[in-house]
Coordinates of C-alpha atoms and ligand atoms in Angstrom, one line a residue:
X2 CA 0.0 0.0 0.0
X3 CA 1.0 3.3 -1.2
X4 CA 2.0 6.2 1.8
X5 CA 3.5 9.5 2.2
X6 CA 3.9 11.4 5.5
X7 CA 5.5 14.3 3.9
X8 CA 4.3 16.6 1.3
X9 CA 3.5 20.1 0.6
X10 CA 0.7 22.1 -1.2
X11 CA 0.9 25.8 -1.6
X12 CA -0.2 26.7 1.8
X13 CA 3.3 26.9 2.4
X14 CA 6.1 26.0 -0.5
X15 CA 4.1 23.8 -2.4
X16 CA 2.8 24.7 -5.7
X17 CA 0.0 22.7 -5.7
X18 CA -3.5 23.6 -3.9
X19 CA -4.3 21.6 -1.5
X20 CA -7.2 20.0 -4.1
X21 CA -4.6 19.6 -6.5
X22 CA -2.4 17.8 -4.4
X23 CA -5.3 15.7 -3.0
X24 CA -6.4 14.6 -6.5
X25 CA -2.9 13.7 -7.4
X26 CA -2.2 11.4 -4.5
X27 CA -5.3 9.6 -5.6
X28 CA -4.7 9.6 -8.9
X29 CA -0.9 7.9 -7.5
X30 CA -3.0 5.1 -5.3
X31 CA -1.9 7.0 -2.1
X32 CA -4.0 5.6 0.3
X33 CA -2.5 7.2 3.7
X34 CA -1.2 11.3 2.9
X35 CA 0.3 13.4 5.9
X36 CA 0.0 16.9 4.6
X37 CA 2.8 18.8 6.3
X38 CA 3.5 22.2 5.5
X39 CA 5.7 24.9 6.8
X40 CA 4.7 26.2 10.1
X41 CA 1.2 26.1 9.3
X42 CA -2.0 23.8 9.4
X43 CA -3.8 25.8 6.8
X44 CA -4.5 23.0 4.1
X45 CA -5.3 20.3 7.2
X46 CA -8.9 20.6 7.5
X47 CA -9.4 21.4 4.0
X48 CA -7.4 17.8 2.9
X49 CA -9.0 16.1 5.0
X50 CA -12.5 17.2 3.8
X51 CA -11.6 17.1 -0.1
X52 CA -10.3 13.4 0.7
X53 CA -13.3 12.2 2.2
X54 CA -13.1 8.3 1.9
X55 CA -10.5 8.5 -0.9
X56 CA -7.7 8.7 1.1
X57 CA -6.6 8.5 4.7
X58 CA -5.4 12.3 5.9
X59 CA -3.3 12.5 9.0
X60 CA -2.9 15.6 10.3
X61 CA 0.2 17.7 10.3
X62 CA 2.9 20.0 9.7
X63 CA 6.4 20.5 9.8
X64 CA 7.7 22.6 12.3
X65 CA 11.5 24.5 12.1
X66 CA 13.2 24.5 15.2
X67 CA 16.6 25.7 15.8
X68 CA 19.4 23.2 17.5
X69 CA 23.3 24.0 18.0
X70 CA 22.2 27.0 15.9
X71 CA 21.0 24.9 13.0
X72 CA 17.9 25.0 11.3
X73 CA 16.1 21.1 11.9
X74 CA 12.8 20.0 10.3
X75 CA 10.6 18.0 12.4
X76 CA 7.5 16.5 11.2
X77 CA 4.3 16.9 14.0
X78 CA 2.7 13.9 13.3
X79 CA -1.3 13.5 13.9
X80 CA -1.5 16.3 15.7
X81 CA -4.4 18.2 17.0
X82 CA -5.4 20.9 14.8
X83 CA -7.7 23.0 17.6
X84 CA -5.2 22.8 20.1
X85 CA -3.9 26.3 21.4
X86 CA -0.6 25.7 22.4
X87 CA -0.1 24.6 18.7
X88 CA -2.0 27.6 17.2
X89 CA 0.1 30.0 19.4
X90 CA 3.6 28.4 18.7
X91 CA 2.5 28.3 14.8
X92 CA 1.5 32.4 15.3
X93 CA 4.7 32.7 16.3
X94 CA 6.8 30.9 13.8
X95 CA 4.8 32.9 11.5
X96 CA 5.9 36.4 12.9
X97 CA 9.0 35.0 12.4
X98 CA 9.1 33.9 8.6
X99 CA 7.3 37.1 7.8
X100 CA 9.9 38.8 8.7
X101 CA 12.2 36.7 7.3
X102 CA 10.8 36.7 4.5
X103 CA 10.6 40.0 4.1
X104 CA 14.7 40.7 4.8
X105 CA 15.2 38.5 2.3
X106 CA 13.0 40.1 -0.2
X107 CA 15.4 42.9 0.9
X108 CA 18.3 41.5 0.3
X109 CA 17.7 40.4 -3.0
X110 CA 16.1 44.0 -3.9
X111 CA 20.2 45.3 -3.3
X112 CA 21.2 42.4 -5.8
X113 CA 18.6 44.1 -8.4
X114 CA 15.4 42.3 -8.1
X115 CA 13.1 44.5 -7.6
X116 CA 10.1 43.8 -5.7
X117 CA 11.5 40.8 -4.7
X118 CA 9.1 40.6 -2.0
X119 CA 6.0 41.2 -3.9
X120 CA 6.6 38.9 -6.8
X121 CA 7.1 35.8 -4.9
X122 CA 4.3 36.8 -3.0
X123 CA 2.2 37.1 -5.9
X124 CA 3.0 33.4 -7.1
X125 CA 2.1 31.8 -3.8
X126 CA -1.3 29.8 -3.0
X127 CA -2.7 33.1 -1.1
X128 CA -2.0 35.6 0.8
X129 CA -1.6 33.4 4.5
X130 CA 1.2 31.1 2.0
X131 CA 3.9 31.2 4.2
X132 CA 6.8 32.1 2.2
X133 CA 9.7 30.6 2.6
X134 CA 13.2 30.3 0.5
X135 CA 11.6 27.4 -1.5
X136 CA 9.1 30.3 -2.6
X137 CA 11.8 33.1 -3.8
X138 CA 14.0 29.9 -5.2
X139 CA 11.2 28.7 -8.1
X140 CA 10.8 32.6 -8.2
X141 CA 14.4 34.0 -9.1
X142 CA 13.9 30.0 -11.4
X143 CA 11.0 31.4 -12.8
X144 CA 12.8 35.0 -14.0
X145 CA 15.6 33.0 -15.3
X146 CA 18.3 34.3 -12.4
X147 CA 19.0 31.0 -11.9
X148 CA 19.3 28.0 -13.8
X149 CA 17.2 25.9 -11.4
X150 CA 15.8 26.0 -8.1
X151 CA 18.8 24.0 -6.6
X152 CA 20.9 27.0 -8.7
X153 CA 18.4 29.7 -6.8
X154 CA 19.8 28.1 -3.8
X155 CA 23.9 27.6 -4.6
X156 CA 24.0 31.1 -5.6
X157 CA 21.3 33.3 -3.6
X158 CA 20.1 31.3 -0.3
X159 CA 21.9 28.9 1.0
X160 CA 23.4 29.7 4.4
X161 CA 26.6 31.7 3.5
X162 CA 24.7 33.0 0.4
X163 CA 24.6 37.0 0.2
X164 CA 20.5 36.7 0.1
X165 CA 20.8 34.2 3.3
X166 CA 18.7 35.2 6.3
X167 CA 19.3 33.7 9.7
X168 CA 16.6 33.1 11.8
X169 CA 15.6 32.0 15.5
X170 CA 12.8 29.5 15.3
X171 CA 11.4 27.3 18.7
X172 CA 13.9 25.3 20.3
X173 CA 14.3 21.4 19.7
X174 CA 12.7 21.0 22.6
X175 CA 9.9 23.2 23.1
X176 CA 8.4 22.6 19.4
X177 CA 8.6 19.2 20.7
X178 CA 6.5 19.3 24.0
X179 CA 4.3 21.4 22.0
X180 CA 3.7 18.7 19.1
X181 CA 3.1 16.4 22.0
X182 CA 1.2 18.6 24.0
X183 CA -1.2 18.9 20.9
X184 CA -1.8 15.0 20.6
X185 CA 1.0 14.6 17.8
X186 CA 4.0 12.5 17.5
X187 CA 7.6 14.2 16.6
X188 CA 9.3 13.0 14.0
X189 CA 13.0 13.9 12.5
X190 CA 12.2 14.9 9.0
X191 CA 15.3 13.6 6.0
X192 CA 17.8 13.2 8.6
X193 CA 20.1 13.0 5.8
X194 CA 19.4 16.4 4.7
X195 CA 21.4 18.4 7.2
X196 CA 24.8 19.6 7.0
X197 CA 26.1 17.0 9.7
X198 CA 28.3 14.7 10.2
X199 CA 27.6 11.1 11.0
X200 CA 28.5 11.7 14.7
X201 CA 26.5 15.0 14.9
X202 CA 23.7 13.4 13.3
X203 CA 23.6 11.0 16.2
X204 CA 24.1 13.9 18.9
X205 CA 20.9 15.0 17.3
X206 CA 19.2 12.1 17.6
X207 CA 19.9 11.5 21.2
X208 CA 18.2 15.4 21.7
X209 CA 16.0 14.7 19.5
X210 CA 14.6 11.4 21.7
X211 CA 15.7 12.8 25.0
X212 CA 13.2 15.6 24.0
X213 CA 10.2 13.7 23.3
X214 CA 11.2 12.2 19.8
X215 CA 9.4 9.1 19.2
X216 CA 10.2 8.7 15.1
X217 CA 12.6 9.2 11.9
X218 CA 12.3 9.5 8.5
X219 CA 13.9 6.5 7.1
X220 CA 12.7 6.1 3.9
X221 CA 12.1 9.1 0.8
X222 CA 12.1 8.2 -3.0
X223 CA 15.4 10.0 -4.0
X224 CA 18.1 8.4 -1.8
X225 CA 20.2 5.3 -2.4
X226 CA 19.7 1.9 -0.9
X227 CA 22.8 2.7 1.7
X228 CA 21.5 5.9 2.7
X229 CA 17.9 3.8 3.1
X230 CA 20.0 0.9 4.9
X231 CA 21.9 3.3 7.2
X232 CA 18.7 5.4 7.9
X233 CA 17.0 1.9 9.1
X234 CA 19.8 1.2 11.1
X235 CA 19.8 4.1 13.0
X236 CA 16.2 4.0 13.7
X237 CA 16.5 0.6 15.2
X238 CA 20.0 1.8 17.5
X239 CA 17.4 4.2 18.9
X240 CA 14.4 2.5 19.3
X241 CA 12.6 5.0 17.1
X242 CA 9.2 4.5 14.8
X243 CA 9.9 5.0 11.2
X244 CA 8.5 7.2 9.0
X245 CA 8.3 7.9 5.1
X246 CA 7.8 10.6 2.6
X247 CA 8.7 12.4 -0.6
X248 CA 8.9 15.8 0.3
X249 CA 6.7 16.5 -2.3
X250 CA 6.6 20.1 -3.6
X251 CA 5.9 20.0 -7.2
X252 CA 6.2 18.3 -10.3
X253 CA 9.1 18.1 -12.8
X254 CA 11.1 16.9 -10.1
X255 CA 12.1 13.2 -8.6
X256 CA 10.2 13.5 -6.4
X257 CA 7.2 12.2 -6.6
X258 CA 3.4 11.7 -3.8
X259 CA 4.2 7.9 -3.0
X260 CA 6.7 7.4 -5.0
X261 CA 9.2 4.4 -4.2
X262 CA 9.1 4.7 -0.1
X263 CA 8.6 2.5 2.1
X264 CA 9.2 1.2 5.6
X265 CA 11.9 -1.0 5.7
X266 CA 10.7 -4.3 7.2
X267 CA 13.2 -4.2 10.1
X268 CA 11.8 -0.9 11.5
X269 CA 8.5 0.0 13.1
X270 CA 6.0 1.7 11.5
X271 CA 4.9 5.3 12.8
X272 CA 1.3 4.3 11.5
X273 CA 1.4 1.9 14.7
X274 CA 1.7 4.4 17.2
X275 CA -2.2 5.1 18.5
X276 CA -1.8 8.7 17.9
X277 CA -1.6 8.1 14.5
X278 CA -3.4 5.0 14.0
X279 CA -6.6 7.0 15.1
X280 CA -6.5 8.8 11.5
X281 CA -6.7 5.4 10.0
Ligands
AMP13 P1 13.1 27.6 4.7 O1 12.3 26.7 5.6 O2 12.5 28.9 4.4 O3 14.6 27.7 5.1 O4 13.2 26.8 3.3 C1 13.4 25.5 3.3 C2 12.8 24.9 2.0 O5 13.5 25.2 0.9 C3 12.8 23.4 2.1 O6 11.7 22.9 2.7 C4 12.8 23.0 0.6 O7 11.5 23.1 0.1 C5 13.6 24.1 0.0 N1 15.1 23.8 -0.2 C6 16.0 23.9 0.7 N2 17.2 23.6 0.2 C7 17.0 23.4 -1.1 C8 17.8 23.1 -2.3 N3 19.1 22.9 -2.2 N4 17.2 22.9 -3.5 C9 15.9 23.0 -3.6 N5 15.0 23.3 -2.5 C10 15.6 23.5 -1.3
MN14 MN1 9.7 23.2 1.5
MN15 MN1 12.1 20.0 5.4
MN16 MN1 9.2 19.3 3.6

């Protein structure tokens, strides 16, 4: 059976709406989706009414936290979607990535793009999208200053990049307790994604559970078989749940709803945790 616990529409970085992106899924034999934008919840209600018996909707998101200074990903898994302490940390990381997004809009103005701000503004779902450097990437693509949306990146966001904005989000740990404290599960999204090494991934992973963590992404359809192999690995040493998704933000790309992922037999499945299972 078909699942994906990580995908985006254009509440946040997506570019599909969250219809779109429903109707794809189905059209992919999904049968289980976890919609998880940016900091936001927007689509949730909306996927899950659109789906109806279609598809299975869990709720989520994906919250940024910072830890050791680093921007982390971490998937809220099931989650509430009334629940205020989730509502008031999500206000908040939204403060924050307007006005990151809007220094970055500056930024870019002083390379010559004018109305930086605006224009990627303008090609987001609405006008609560959150915006974030996916957003101005397949804009500065979409004006041809770069040669791709990975290029956008290399030469205008990345960290160390003169259009790079540094932010503060929640800590590790209290995006955490509040996932948890709204009903959800935490799990490290693509641990393979961030610019650590293997040791630091683990000292990551140890925060990560001694915080609350209860799951991993092991599986997403662009990586190799070791990466896969190592990720399962790890999830086992840590007697984590594992998870799977494509990271799904549009097409054209590898990555693709559903798309070759799957939990490796070794590991557990998220899906059995009863926070989750209730979706199902
Ligand atoms: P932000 O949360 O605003 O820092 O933006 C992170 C988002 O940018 C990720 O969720 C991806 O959608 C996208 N992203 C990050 N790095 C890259 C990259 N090298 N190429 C393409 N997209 C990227
Ligand atoms: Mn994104
Ligand atoms: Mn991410
Ligand atoms: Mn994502």
């Amino acid at each position: 059976m078909k699942i994906d616990l990580h995908c985006h529409s254009n509440c946040s970085d997506g570019a599909l709406s969250v219809e779109q992106l429903i109707d794809r899924a189905c059209s992919l034999d999904v049968k289980i989706l976890a919609l998880t934008d940016h900091d936001t919840i927007n689509g949730v209600e909306q996927a899950m009414h659109i789906a109806a018996d279609r598809l299975k909707i869990i709720p989520a998101l994906e919250l940024s936290v910072t830890w050791n200074d680093k921007q982390i990903h971490i998937v809220g898994l099931g989650i509430d979607i009334d629940s205020t302490a989730l509502i008031d940390l999500i206000n908040e990381q939204n403060q924050r990535r307007k006005e990151r997004a809007l220094n970055i809009g500056k930024k870019l103005e002083k390379l010559g793009f004018k109305d930086a701000y605006a224009n990627t503004k303008a090609l987001s779902g609405s006008d609560d999208s959150i915006i974030t450097r996916g957003n101005y990437a397949r804009y500065l693509y979409s004006i041809k200053a770069a040669c791709s949306v990975d290029d956008a990146f290399n030469t205008y966001l990345k960290q160390g990049k003169k259009a790079y904005v540094k932010t503060q989000w929640v800590s590790l740990q209290n995006g955490i307790a509040i996932i948890k404290q709204s009903g959800g599960i935490a799990v490290l999204a693509h641990p393979k994604r961030y610019p650590l090494t293997n040791m630091k991934l683990c000292e990551l992973i140890e925060d990560f559970k001694s915080a609350g963590g209860e799951a991993m992404e092991v599986s997403n359809c662009g990586q190799s078989l070791t990466e896969r192999d190592y990720l399962s690995k790890l999830c086992l040493k840590y007697n984590l749940l594992a998870s799977c998704g494509s990271d799904f933000h549009h097409e054209g790309v590898f990555r693709e709803l559903g798309h070759n992922i799957e939990i490796p037999q070794a590991n557990t499945s998220v899906l059995e945790h009863d926070r989750v299972k209730r979706f199902l």
